[in-house]
CSV table of C-alpha atoms and ligand atoms in Angstrom, one decimal:
chain,number,residue,atom,x,y,z
A,1,UNK,CA,21.9,-0.3,-5.2
A,2,UNK,CA,23.8,3.0,-5.0
A,3,UNK,CA,27.6,2.8,-5.1
A,4,UNK,CA,30.5,5.1,-5.1
A,5,UNK,CA,32.0,3.0,-8.0
A,6,UNK,CA,30.9,3.7,-11.6
A,7,UNK,CA,27.8,1.8,-12.4
A,8,UNK,CA,28.2,-1.5,-14.3
A,9,UNK,CA,27.1,-1.1,-17.9
A,10,UNK,CA,26.5,-4.8,-18.5
A,11,UNK,CA,25.4,-6.6,-15.4
A,12,UNK,CA,26.0,-10.3,-15.6
A,13,UNK,CA,23.0,-12.5,-15.4
A,14,UNK,CA,24.9,-15.6,-14.8
A,15,UNK,CA,23.5,-17.0,-11.6
A,16,UNK,CA,24.9,-19.3,-9.0
A,17,UNK,CA,23.3,-22.7,-9.1
A,18,UNK,CA,21.0,-22.1,-6.1
A,19,UNK,CA,19.5,-19.1,-7.8
A,20,UNK,CA,19.5,-20.6,-11.3
A,21,UNK,CA,17.2,-23.4,-9.8
A,22,UNK,CA,14.5,-20.9,-9.0
A,23,UNK,CA,15.0,-18.4,-11.9
A,24,UNK,CA,12.7,-17.6,-14.7
A,25,UNK,CA,14.8,-15.9,-17.4
A,26,UNK,CA,14.0,-14.4,-20.9
A,27,UNK,CA,13.3,-17.4,-23.2
A,28,UNK,CA,11.6,-19.4,-20.4
A,29,UNK,CA,8.0,-20.0,-21.4
A,30,UNK,CA,6.9,-18.6,-18.0
A,31,UNK,CA,8.8,-15.4,-18.5
A,32,UNK,CA,5.9,-13.3,-19.9
A,33,UNK,CA,3.7,-14.2,-16.9
A,34,UNK,CA,6.2,-12.9,-14.4
A,35,UNK,CA,8.0,-10.0,-16.0
A,36,UNK,CA,5.4,-7.2,-15.6
A,37,UNK,CA,3.4,-5.8,-12.7
A,38,UNK,CA,0.0,-4.3,-12.4
A,39,UNK,CA,1.2,-0.8,-13.3
A,40,UNK,CA,4.6,-1.2,-14.8
A,41,UNK,CA,6.1,-3.1,-17.8
A,42,UNK,CA,9.5,-4.7,-17.1
A,43,UNK,CA,12.2,-6.8,-18.7
A,44,UNK,CA,14.1,-8.2,-15.8
A,45,UNK,CA,17.1,-10.4,-16.4
A,46,UNK,CA,15.8,-13.0,-14.0
A,47,UNK,CA,12.8,-13.4,-11.8
A,48,UNK,CA,13.7,-15.6,-8.8
A,49,UNK,CA,10.7,-17.6,-7.4
A,50,UNK,CA,12.4,-17.8,-4.0
A,51,UNK,CA,11.4,-20.5,-1.5
A,52,UNK,CA,13.2,-19.5,1.6
A,53,UNK,CA,15.0,-16.7,3.4
A,54,UNK,CA,18.2,-18.5,2.3
A,55,UNK,CA,17.4,-18.0,-1.3
A,56,UNK,CA,16.8,-14.3,-0.7
A,57,UNK,CA,20.1,-13.9,1.2
A,58,UNK,CA,21.8,-15.6,-1.8
A,59,UNK,CA,20.1,-13.2,-4.2
A,60,UNK,CA,21.1,-10.2,-2.2
A,61,UNK,CA,24.7,-11.4,-2.0
A,62,UNK,CA,24.7,-11.9,-5.8
A,63,UNK,CA,23.2,-8.5,-6.5
A,64,UNK,CA,25.8,-6.9,-4.2
A,65,UNK,CA,28.7,-8.7,-5.8
A,66,UNK,CA,27.6,-8.0,-9.4
A,67,UNK,CA,25.9,-4.7,-8.9
A,68,UNK,CA,22.8,-5.9,-10.7
A,69,UNK,CA,19.7,-3.9,-9.9
A,70,UNK,CA,17.5,-5.8,-7.4
A,71,UNK,CA,13.8,-5.5,-6.7
A,72,UNK,CA,11.5,-7.3,-4.2
A,73,UNK,CA,8.0,-8.3,-5.3
A,74,UNK,CA,5.2,-9.7,-3.3
A,75,UNK,CA,1.8,-9.1,-5.0
A,76,UNK,CA,3.0,-6.9,-7.9
A,77,UNK,CA,0.4,-4.3,-7.2
A,78,UNK,CA,2.8,-1.5,-6.3
A,79,UNK,CA,1.9,2.1,-7.2
A,80,UNK,CA,4.6,4.0,-5.4
A,81,UNK,CA,7.1,1.2,-5.7
A,82,UNK,CA,8.5,-0.7,-8.7
A,83,UNK,CA,8.5,-4.4,-8.3
A,84,UNK,CA,10.0,-5.1,-11.7
A,85,UNK,CA,13.0,-3.7,-13.5
A,86,UNK,CA,15.0,-3.9,-16.7
A,87,UNK,CA,17.9,-6.2,-16.8
A,88,UNK,CA,18.1,-6.9,-13.1
A,89,UNK,CA,16.9,-9.4,-10.6
A,90,UNK,CA,13.4,-9.6,-9.2
A,91,UNK,CA,13.1,-11.4,-5.9
A,92,UNK,CA,9.5,-12.7,-6.3
A,93,UNK,CA,8.0,-13.9,-3.0
A,94,UNK,CA,4.8,-15.4,-4.4
A,95,UNK,CA,5.9,-18.9,-3.3
A,96,UNK,CA,6.3,-17.7,0.3
A,97,UNK,CA,2.5,-17.4,0.8
A,98,UNK,CA,1.5,-19.4,3.9
A,99,UNK,CA,-1.1,-18.0,6.2
A,100,UNK,CA,-1.2,-19.7,9.6
A,101,UNK,CA,-3.3,-19.1,12.7
A,102,UNK,CA,-0.7,-19.5,15.5
A,103,UNK,CA,-3.2,-19.2,18.3
A,104,UNK,CA,-6.9,-18.9,17.6
A,105,UNK,CA,-7.8,-17.8,21.1
A,106,UNK,CA,-5.5,-14.8,21.1
A,107,UNK,CA,-6.0,-14.3,17.3
A,108,UNK,CA,-2.3,-14.4,16.6
A,109,UNK,CA,-1.6,-15.1,12.9
A,110,UNK,CA,1.5,-15.4,10.8
A,111,UNK,CA,1.4,-14.4,7.2
A,112,UNK,CA,4.1,-14.8,4.6
A,113,UNK,CA,4.8,-11.8,2.5
A,114,UNK,CA,4.0,-13.4,-0.9
A,115,UNK,CA,0.4,-14.1,0.1
A,116,UNK,CA,-2.4,-11.9,-1.4
A,117,UNK,CA,-4.8,-10.2,1.0
A,118,UNK,CA,-7.7,-12.2,-0.5
A,119,UNK,CA,-5.9,-15.4,0.5
A,120,UNK,CA,-5.4,-14.0,4.0
A,121,UNK,CA,-9.0,-13.1,4.4
A,122,UNK,CA,-10.1,-16.5,3.1
A,123,UNK,CA,-7.7,-18.4,5.4
A,124,UNK,CA,-8.8,-16.4,8.5
A,125,UNK,CA,-12.6,-16.6,7.9
A,126,UNK,CA,-13.1,-20.2,9.2
A,127,UNK,CA,-11.7,-18.9,12.6
A,128,UNK,CA,-14.1,-15.9,12.6
A,129,UNK,CA,-11.0,-13.6,12.2
A,130,UNK,CA,-10.0,-10.9,9.8
A,131,UNK,CA,-7.4,-8.2,9.2
A,132,UNK,CA,-8.6,-5.0,7.6
A,133,UNK,CA,-6.1,-4.6,4.7
A,134,UNK,CA,-7.3,-2.8,1.6
A,135,UNK,CA,-10.1,-3.0,-1.0
A,136,UNK,CA,-8.4,-5.4,-3.4
A,137,UNK,CA,-7.8,-9.1,-2.8
A,138,UNK,CA,-5.0,-9.4,-5.3
A,139,UNK,CA,-2.8,-6.8,-3.5
A,140,UNK,CA,0.2,-8.5,-1.9
A,141,UNK,CA,1.0,-8.7,1.8
A,142,UNK,CA,4.6,-7.6,1.5
A,143,UNK,CA,4.0,-4.2,-0.2
A,144,UNK,CA,1.0,-3.2,1.9
A,145,UNK,CA,2.3,-4.4,5.2
A,146,UNK,CA,5.5,-2.4,4.9
A,147,UNK,CA,3.6,0.8,4.2
A,148,UNK,CA,0.3,1.0,6.0
A,149,UNK,CA,-2.9,-0.7,4.9
A,150,UNK,CA,-6.0,1.4,4.7
A,151,UNK,CA,-8.8,-1.2,4.6
A,152,UNK,CA,-12.5,-1.6,4.5
A,153,UNK,CA,-12.8,-1.6,8.3
A,154,UNK,CA,-10.0,1.0,9.0
A,155,UNK,CA,-12.2,3.3,11.1
A,156,UNK,CA,-13.1,0.3,13.4
A,157,UNK,CA,-9.8,-1.6,13.4
A,158,UNK,CA,-7.1,0.9,12.4
A,159,UNK,CA,-4.4,0.3,9.8
A,160,UNK,CA,-3.1,-3.1,9.0
A,161,UNK,CA,0.3,-2.3,10.4
A,162,UNK,CA,-1.4,-1.2,13.7
A,163,UNK,CA,-2.0,-5.0,14.2
A,164,UNK,CA,1.6,-6.1,13.5
A,165,UNK,CA,3.4,-7.7,16.4
A,166,UNK,CA,6.5,-9.0,14.6
A,167,UNK,CA,8.2,-9.0,11.2
A,168,UNK,CA,10.8,-11.3,9.7
A,169,UNK,CA,13.2,-9.8,7.2
A,170,UNK,CA,16.4,-10.6,5.3
A,171,UNK,CA,18.6,-7.5,5.7
A,172,UNK,CA,21.1,-6.0,3.2
A,173,UNK,CA,24.0,-8.0,4.8
A,174,UNK,CA,22.1,-11.2,4.3
A,175,UNK,CA,21.2,-11.7,8.0
A,176,UNK,CA,17.8,-13.1,8.8
A,177,UNK,CA,16.0,-11.3,11.6
A,178,UNK,CA,12.8,-11.4,13.5
A,179,UNK,CA,12.0,-7.9,14.9
A,180,UNK,CA,9.3,-6.8,17.4
A,181,UNK,CA,9.0,-4.2,20.2
A,182,UNK,CA,11.7,-6.0,22.2
A,183,UNK,CA,14.1,-7.1,19.4
A,184,UNK,CA,15.6,-4.4,17.1
A,185,UNK,CA,12.8,-2.1,18.1
A,186,UNK,CA,14.1,0.7,15.9
A,187,UNK,CA,13.9,-1.6,12.9
A,188,UNK,CA,10.4,-2.7,13.9
A,189,UNK,CA,9.4,1.0,14.2
A,190,UNK,CA,10.8,1.6,10.7
A,191,UNK,CA,9.3,-1.5,9.0
A,192,UNK,CA,5.8,-0.2,9.9
A,193,UNK,CA,5.6,2.6,7.3
A,194,UNK,CA,8.9,2.6,5.5
A,195,UNK,CA,9.6,-1.2,5.5
A,196,UNK,CA,10.7,-1.6,1.8
A,197,UNK,CA,13.8,0.6,2.6
A,198,UNK,CA,15.2,-1.8,5.2
A,199,UNK,CA,15.1,-5.3,3.8
A,200,UNK,CA,13.1,-8.0,2.2
A,201,UNK,CA,10.2,-8.9,4.5
A,202,UNK,CA,9.4,-12.6,4.4
A,203,UNK,CA,6.6,-12.8,7.0
A,204,UNK,CA,4.7,-10.9,9.6
A,205,UNK,CA,2.7,-11.7,12.7
A,206,UNK,CA,-0.5,-9.9,13.3
A,207,UNK,CA,-3.1,-9.7,16.0
A,208,UNK,CA,-6.3,-10.3,14.0
A,209,UNK,CA,-9.8,-9.2,14.9
A,210,UNK,CA,-13.0,-11.2,15.4
A,211,UNK,CA,-15.0,-10.4,12.3
A,212,UNK,CA,-18.0,-12.2,10.8
A,213,UNK,CA,-20.5,-10.8,8.4
A,214,UNK,CA,-20.5,-7.2,7.3
A,215,UNK,CA,-23.0,-5.0,5.5
A,216,UNK,CA,-21.9,-3.3,2.3
A,217,UNK,CA,-23.7,-0.5,0.5
A,218,UNK,CA,-22.6,0.4,-3.0
A,219,UNK,CA,-24.1,3.7,-3.8
A,220,UNK,CA,-23.9,5.7,-7.0
A,221,UNK,CA,-24.4,9.4,-6.4
A,222,UNK,CA,-25.0,12.2,-8.8
A,223,UNK,CA,-22.0,14.4,-7.9
A,224,UNK,CA,-22.5,17.2,-10.5
A,225,UNK,CA,-22.1,19.8,-7.7
A,226,UNK,CA,-18.9,17.9,-6.8
A,227,UNK,CA,-17.6,20.3,-4.1
A,228,UNK,CA,-20.8,20.5,-2.2
A,229,UNK,CA,-21.2,16.7,-2.4
A,230,UNK,CA,-17.7,16.1,-1.2
A,231,UNK,CA,-18.1,18.4,1.8
A,232,UNK,CA,-21.3,16.7,2.8
A,233,UNK,CA,-20.0,13.2,2.3
A,234,UNK,CA,-16.8,14.0,4.3
A,235,UNK,CA,-18.8,15.5,7.2
A,236,UNK,CA,-21.1,12.4,7.2
A,237,UNK,CA,-18.2,10.0,7.3
A,238,UNK,CA,-16.5,11.8,10.2
A,239,UNK,CA,-19.7,11.8,12.2
A,240,UNK,CA,-20.5,8.2,11.5
A,241,UNK,CA,-19.9,5.5,14.1
A,242,UNK,CA,-16.6,3.6,13.8
A,243,UNK,CA,-18.3,0.6,12.4
A,244,UNK,CA,-18.6,2.6,9.2
A,245,UNK,CA,-15.8,2.9,6.7
A,246,UNK,CA,-16.4,4.4,3.3
A,247,UNK,CA,-14.3,4.5,0.1
A,248,UNK,CA,-15.3,6.9,-2.6
A,249,UNK,CA,-14.4,6.9,-6.3
A,250,UNK,CA,-15.1,10.0,-8.3
A,251,UNK,CA,-15.1,9.8,-12.1
A,252,UNK,CA,-16.5,12.0,-14.9
A,253,UNK,CA,-19.5,10.3,-16.3
A,254,UNK,CA,-21.5,10.7,-19.5
A,255,UNK,CA,-22.0,14.3,-20.6
A,256,UNK,CA,-19.1,15.5,-18.3
A,257,UNK,CA,-21.2,15.1,-15.1
A,258,UNK,CA,-19.2,13.9,-12.1
A,259,UNK,CA,-20.4,10.6,-10.6
A,260,UNK,CA,-19.4,9.3,-7.2
A,261,UNK,CA,-19.4,5.6,-6.2
A,262,UNK,CA,-19.2,5.0,-2.5
A,263,UNK,CA,-18.4,1.6,-1.2
A,264,UNK,CA,-19.4,1.7,2.4
A,265,UNK,CA,-18.8,-1.1,4.9
A,266,UNK,CA,-20.7,-1.4,8.2
A,267,UNK,CA,-19.0,-4.0,10.4
A,268,UNK,CA,-22.1,-5.8,11.5
A,269,UNK,CA,-25.5,-6.8,10.3
A,270,UNK,CA,-28.0,-5.3,12.6
A,271,UNK,CA,-30.5,-3.8,10.1
A,272,UNK,CA,-31.6,-0.9,12.3
A,273,UNK,CA,-28.1,0.1,13.3
A,274,UNK,CA,-27.0,-0.1,9.6
A,275,UNK,CA,-29.9,2.0,8.4
A,276,UNK,CA,-29.3,4.7,11.1
A,277,UNK,CA,-25.6,4.8,10.5
A,278,UNK,CA,-25.7,4.9,6.7
A,279,UNK,CA,-28.6,7.4,6.3
A,280,UNK,CA,-26.5,10.5,6.6
A,281,UNK,CA,-24.0,9.2,4.0
A,282,UNK,CA,-26.8,8.4,1.6
A,283,UNK,CA,-28.1,11.9,1.9
A,284,UNK,CA,-24.8,13.5,0.8
A,285,UNK,CA,-26.0,13.6,-2.7
A,286,UNK,CA,-28.8,12.4,-5.0
A,287,UNK,CA,-28.7,8.6,-5.2
A,288,UNK,CA,-28.8,7.2,-8.7
A,289,UNK,CA,-28.4,3.6,-7.6
A,290,UNK,CA,-28.0,1.9,-4.3
A,291,UNK,CA,-27.4,-1.8,-3.5
A,292,UNK,CA,-26.9,-3.1,0.0
A,293,UNK,CA,-26.2,-6.6,1.1
A,294,UNK,CA,-24.6,-8.6,3.9
A,295,UNK,CA,-21.7,-10.8,3.3
A,296,UNK,CA,-18.9,-12.6,5.0
A,297,UNK,CA,-16.0,-10.1,5.0
A,298,UNK,CA,-13.6,-12.3,3.1
A,299,UNK,CA,-16.0,-12.5,0.1
A,300,UNK,CA,-15.3,-8.7,-0.5
A,301,UNK,CA,-11.7,-9.5,-1.3
A,302,UNK,CA,-11.4,-12.3,-3.8
A,303,UNK,CA,-7.8,-13.0,-4.8
A,304,UNK,CA,-8.2,-13.7,-8.5
A,305,UNK,CA,-4.5,-13.8,-9.3
A,306,UNK,CA,-5.2,-11.8,-12.4
A,307,UNK,CA,-2.2,-12.0,-14.8
A,308,UNK,CA,-0.1,-8.9,-14.6
A,309,UNK,CA,0.6,-7.1,-17.9
A,310,UNK,CA,0.9,-3.4,-16.8
A,311,UNK,CA,-2.8,-3.3,-17.3
A,312,UNK,CA,-3.4,-0.1,-15.3
A,313,UNK,CA,-3.0,2.9,-17.8
A,314,UNK,CA,-3.5,5.4,-15.0
A,315,UNK,CA,0.0,4.9,-13.9
A,316,UNK,CA,0.8,8.3,-12.5
A,317,UNK,CA,-0.8,9.1,-9.2
A,318,UNK,CA,-0.6,11.6,-6.4
A,319,UNK,CA,-1.4,11.0,-2.8
A,320,UNK,CA,-2.3,13.1,0.2
A,321,UNK,CA,-4.0,12.9,3.6
A,322,UNK,CA,-6.8,15.3,4.6
A,323,UNK,CA,-7.9,16.2,8.0
A,324,UNK,CA,-11.4,17.5,7.0
A,325,UNK,CA,-12.9,18.0,3.5
A,326,UNK,CA,-13.5,21.8,3.9
A,327,UNK,CA,-15.2,23.7,1.1
A,328,UNK,CA,-11.8,25.0,-0.3
A,329,UNK,CA,-10.3,21.6,-0.1
A,330,UNK,CA,-13.3,20.2,-1.9
A,331,UNK,CA,-12.9,22.8,-4.7
A,332,UNK,CA,-9.4,21.8,-5.3
A,333,UNK,CA,-10.2,18.1,-5.2
A,334,UNK,CA,-13.0,18.7,-7.7
A,335,UNK,CA,-10.5,20.5,-10.0
A,336,UNK,CA,-8.4,17.3,-10.1
A,337,UNK,CA,-11.2,15.6,-12.0
A,338,UNK,CA,-10.4,17.7,-15.1
A,339,UNK,CA,-7.2,15.8,-15.6
A,340,UNK,CA,-7.4,12.7,-13.4
A,341,UNK,CA,-9.1,9.6,-14.7
A,342,UNK,CA,-9.9,8.6,-11.2
A,343,UNK,CA,-10.0,10.4,-7.8
A,344,UNK,CA,-10.4,8.2,-4.7
A,345,UNK,CA,-11.0,9.0,-1.0
A,346,UNK,CA,-10.6,6.3,1.6
A,347,UNK,CA,-11.7,7.0,5.1
A,348,UNK,CA,-9.1,6.7,7.8
A,349,UNK,CA,-9.8,8.4,11.2
A,350,UNK,CA,-11.5,6.5,13.9
A,351,UNK,CA,-9.3,3.8,15.3
A,352,UNK,CA,-6.5,4.8,12.9
A,353,UNK,CA,-6.1,7.9,15.1
A,354,UNK,CA,-5.9,5.9,18.3
A,355,UNK,CA,-2.3,5.0,17.8
A,356,UNK,CA,0.2,7.5,19.0
A,357,UNK,CA,2.1,9.2,16.2
A,358,UNK,CA,5.5,8.1,17.5
A,359,UNK,CA,4.5,4.4,17.6
A,360,UNK,CA,5.8,3.7,14.1
A,361,UNK,CA,7.2,5.3,11.0
A,362,UNK,CA,3.6,5.8,9.7
A,363,UNK,CA,2.9,8.8,12.0
A,364,UNK,CA,-0.3,10.3,10.6
A,365,UNK,CA,-2.9,10.2,13.3
A,366,UNK,CA,-5.2,13.2,13.0
A,367,UNK,CA,-6.4,12.8,9.4
A,368,UNK,CA,-9.8,11.5,8.3
A,369,UNK,CA,-9.2,10.8,4.6
A,370,UNK,CA,-6.6,9.4,2.3
A,371,UNK,CA,-6.9,11.0,-1.2
A,372,UNK,CA,-5.4,9.7,-4.4
A,373,UNK,CA,-5.7,11.0,-8.0
A,374,UNK,CA,-4.5,9.0,-10.9
A,375,UNK,CA,-3.9,9.8,-14.6
A,376,UNK,CA,-2.1,8.8,-17.7
A,377,UNK,CA,1.6,9.8,-18.1
A,378,UNK,CA,0.8,12.4,-20.8
A,379,UNK,CA,-1.2,14.4,-18.2
A,380,UNK,CA,1.3,14.2,-15.4
A,381,UNK,CA,2.3,17.9,-15.5
A,382,UNK,CA,-1.3,19.1,-15.4
A,383,UNK,CA,-2.1,16.8,-12.5
A,384,UNK,CA,1.0,18.1,-10.7
A,385,UNK,CA,0.0,21.7,-11.2
A,386,UNK,CA,-3.5,21.1,-9.8
A,387,UNK,CA,-2.0,19.1,-6.9
A,388,UNK,CA,0.3,22.0,-6.0
A,389,UNK,CA,-2.8,24.2,-5.5
A,390,UNK,CA,-4.4,21.5,-3.4
A,391,UNK,CA,-1.3,20.9,-1.3
A,392,UNK,CA,-1.9,23.6,1.4
A,393,UNK,CA,-5.1,21.8,2.2
A,394,UNK,CA,-3.4,18.4,2.8
A,395,UNK,CA,-1.7,17.1,5.9
A,396,UNK,CA,0.8,14.4,5.0
A,397,UNK,CA,0.9,11.6,2.5
A,398,UNK,CA,0.3,7.9,2.5
A,399,UNK,CA,3.2,6.6,0.3
A,400,UNK,CA,1.4,3.7,-1.3
A,401,UNK,CA,-0.6,5.9,-3.7
A,402,UNK,CA,2.2,8.3,-4.7
A,403,UNK,CA,4.3,7.9,-7.8
A,404,UNK,CA,6.3,11.1,-7.4
A,405,UNK,CA,9.5,10.8,-5.3
A,406,UNK,CA,11.0,14.2,-4.5
A,407,UNK,CA,12.1,15.6,-1.1
A,408,UNK,CA,8.7,17.2,-0.7
A,409,UNK,CA,7.0,13.8,-0.9
A,410,UNK,CA,9.4,12.3,1.6
A,411,UNK,CA,8.8,15.2,4.1
A,412,UNK,CA,5.0,14.8,3.6
A,413,UNK,CA,5.2,11.1,4.2
A,414,UNK,CA,7.6,11.2,7.1
A,415,UNK,CA,7.2,14.6,8.8
A,416,UNK,CA,10.0,16.2,10.9
A,417,UNK,CA,11.7,13.9,13.3
A,418,UNK,CA,10.3,10.8,11.6
A,419,UNK,CA,12.4,11.5,8.5
A,420,UNK,CA,15.5,12.2,10.5
A,421,UNK,CA,15.2,9.0,12.4
A,422,UNK,CA,14.5,7.0,9.2
A,423,UNK,CA,17.6,8.5,7.6
A,424,UNK,CA,19.8,7.5,10.5
A,425,UNK,CA,18.3,4.0,10.4
A,426,UNK,CA,18.7,3.7,6.6
A,427,UNK,CA,22.4,4.6,7.1
A,428,UNK,CA,22.7,1.8,9.6
A,429,UNK,CA,20.7,-1.0,8.0
A,430,UNK,CA,21.1,-0.3,4.3
A,431,UNK,CA,24.2,1.8,3.9
A,432,UNK,CA,24.7,0.9,0.2
A,433,UNK,CA,21.0,1.4,-0.7
A,434,UNK,CA,20.3,-2.1,-1.9
A,435,UNK,CA,16.6,-1.4,-1.2
A,436,UNK,CA,15.6,1.8,-3.1
A,437,UNK,CA,12.5,0.7,-5.0
A,438,UNK,CA,9.7,2.0,-2.9
A,439,UNK,CA,10.0,5.6,-1.8
A,440,UNK,CA,13.8,5.6,-1.4
A,441,UNK,CA,15.1,7.3,1.8
A,442,UNK,CA,18.3,9.3,1.8
A,443,UNK,CA,21.1,8.2,4.1
A,444,UNK,CA,24.2,9.9,5.6
A,445,UNK,CA,26.3,8.5,2.7
A,446,UNK,CA,23.8,9.3,0.0
A,447,UNK,CA,21.9,12.4,1.2
A,448,UNK,CA,20.1,13.0,-2.1
B,501,FAD,C1,-5.9,-2.0,-7.4
B,501,FAD,C2,-5.2,-1.5,-6.2
B,501,FAD,C3,-5.9,-1.2,-5.0
B,501,FAD,C4,-5.3,-0.8,-3.8
B,501,FAD,N1,-6.1,-0.6,-2.7
B,501,FAD,C5,-5.4,-0.2,-1.6
B,501,FAD,C6,-6.2,0.0,-0.4
B,501,FAD,O1,-7.4,-0.1,-0.4
B,501,FAD,N2,-5.5,0.3,0.8
B,501,FAD,C7,-4.2,0.4,0.8
B,501,FAD,O2,-3.6,0.7,1.9
B,501,FAD,N3,-3.4,0.2,-0.3
B,501,FAD,C8,-4.0,-0.1,-1.5
B,501,FAD,N4,-3.3,-0.2,-2.6
B,501,FAD,C9,-1.9,0.1,-2.6
B,501,FAD,C10,-1.1,-1.1,-2.2
B,501,FAD,O3,-1.2,-1.4,-0.8
B,501,FAD,C11,0.4,-0.9,-2.5
B,501,FAD,O4,0.5,-0.6,-3.9
B,501,FAD,C12,1.3,-2.1,-2.1
B,501,FAD,O5,2.6,-1.7,-2.2
B,501,FAD,C13,1.1,-3.3,-3.0
B,501,FAD,O6,1.7,-4.4,-2.5
B,501,FAD,P1,2.2,-5.6,-3.4
B,501,FAD,O7,2.9,-6.5,-2.5
B,501,FAD,O8,1.1,-6.1,-4.3
B,501,FAD,O9,3.2,-4.7,-4.3
B,501,FAD,P2,4.6,-5.0,-5.1
B,501,FAD,O10,4.4,-4.4,-6.4
B,501,FAD,O11,5.0,-6.5,-5.0
B,501,FAD,O12,5.6,-4.2,-4.3
B,501,FAD,C14,5.4,-2.8,-4.1
B,501,FAD,C15,6.7,-2.2,-3.5
B,501,FAD,O13,7.0,-2.7,-2.3
B,501,FAD,C16,8.2,-3.4,-2.3
B,501,FAD,N5,8.0,-4.7,-1.7
B,501,FAD,C17,7.1,-5.7,-2.0
B,501,FAD,N6,7.2,-6.7,-1.2
B,501,FAD,C18,8.2,-6.5,-0.3
B,501,FAD,C19,8.7,-7.2,0.7
B,501,FAD,N7,8.3,-8.4,1.0
B,501,FAD,N8,9.7,-6.7,1.4
B,501,FAD,C20,10.2,-5.4,1.1
B,501,FAD,N9,9.7,-4.7,0.1
B,501,FAD,C21,8.7,-5.2,-0.6
B,501,FAD,C22,8.5,-3.6,-3.8
B,501,FAD,O14,9.9,-3.7,-4.0
B,501,FAD,C23,7.9,-2.5,-4.4
B,501,FAD,O15,8.7,-1.3,-4.4
B,501,FAD,C24,-3.9,-0.6,-3.8
B,501,FAD,C25,-3.1,-0.9,-5.0
B,501,FAD,C26,-3.8,-1.3,-6.1
B,501,FAD,C27,-3.0,-1.5,-7.4
């Protein structure tokens, strides 16, 4: 929380009875299992395993009164956002994890923010339904659904937030709201792309899609001529039918040769259609290994509930959106490999670009790829310099993969009028900046 008063040097961790009953504090045998996240170590003063919106409202009131730092956590897989802290309160929503099919005929589902996407996929599968979310079952609903959601069927079904029909939040003043296109429509617009700035989301309603088995091809390519490979792969993805979504990971393999692993999902199982659709992608570069199989969609996203211990050493990452992988863009992406331990491209395009840019705070509707490059903290400056050279070839930014938080990143994530509207809404809904942990927006009162 930002304040005009001097910051408190020794925040009290005495908790009111209601919060004490759900708290895990240092010294508790459970503490080590809840203090860290996937990318960040933390030493919070209390992790609150909240069970209701009322618990969350009480936590917000306590944080405001004592000026203790406050962080929301759903799945703990944040890259752009911190979901732990040092000495403060973590509002952990993992107990709020119900997944409910409200109406199987209209495919309307309600998902609580503390569920993992693997749990969502497993719960919807018996109904023949799915939501395209991301590539990892342990990622939490709350962090992803307040930012975007680029999933393994994004070209066919769009972003996860394109399917959102309502959101339930606890706002900074403790009020509990359900927002949709008719109720607090400005808030609903803001939640879908910049949600973590506006409250603690407790649940969402989504329109799911009928999805059964999918075909997956996991292909390892020799990408020694990385730029040429990337240009061909990008063109093949753009030309592919919408049933095809491909995620590419580039790493430097043995002997310094670049290797690319493509995980390509075809939403369907018709063998002839699959072969025809995937052939151009396979010919993007020499295939070292290829494995294709059909599977129920939900089995691609197991939620293993891996213990979090800041296990991801590549904790610095940069993010950008790309319209087309042109040869110059490919050259600059290739140069990232000299410092980044991992470079990933996720296809967007297709149905993602069907939504009008003004529909929600995530406004990027012309791009075909989301790019991220991750490295260790010691190589941050080198990655930043290479990213600067790539920047003119980018068009916007998906905030979930960005760890840098300057004005440039805000303007890339929320171009032009989008940022202006968000600043006005931040000033209204969170004037004291209680929620500043994921890509903090400025406000009228705190413009920087
Ligand atoms: C291994 C891995 C793979 C990924 N793959 C994809 C992918 O394929 N596609 C994609 O789109 N993204 C992907 N992501 C990015 C992911 O969507 C974001 O990091 C997301 O924020 C994680 O959500 P979480 O709930 O697990 O995170 P958390 O760490 O719990 O939270 C992240 C941020 O969001 C805030 N937040 C969390 N819950 C709430 C809530 N309920 N209300 C308000 N604010 C909240 C937190 O305060 C924090 O700042 C991936 C991340 C990882 C680590």
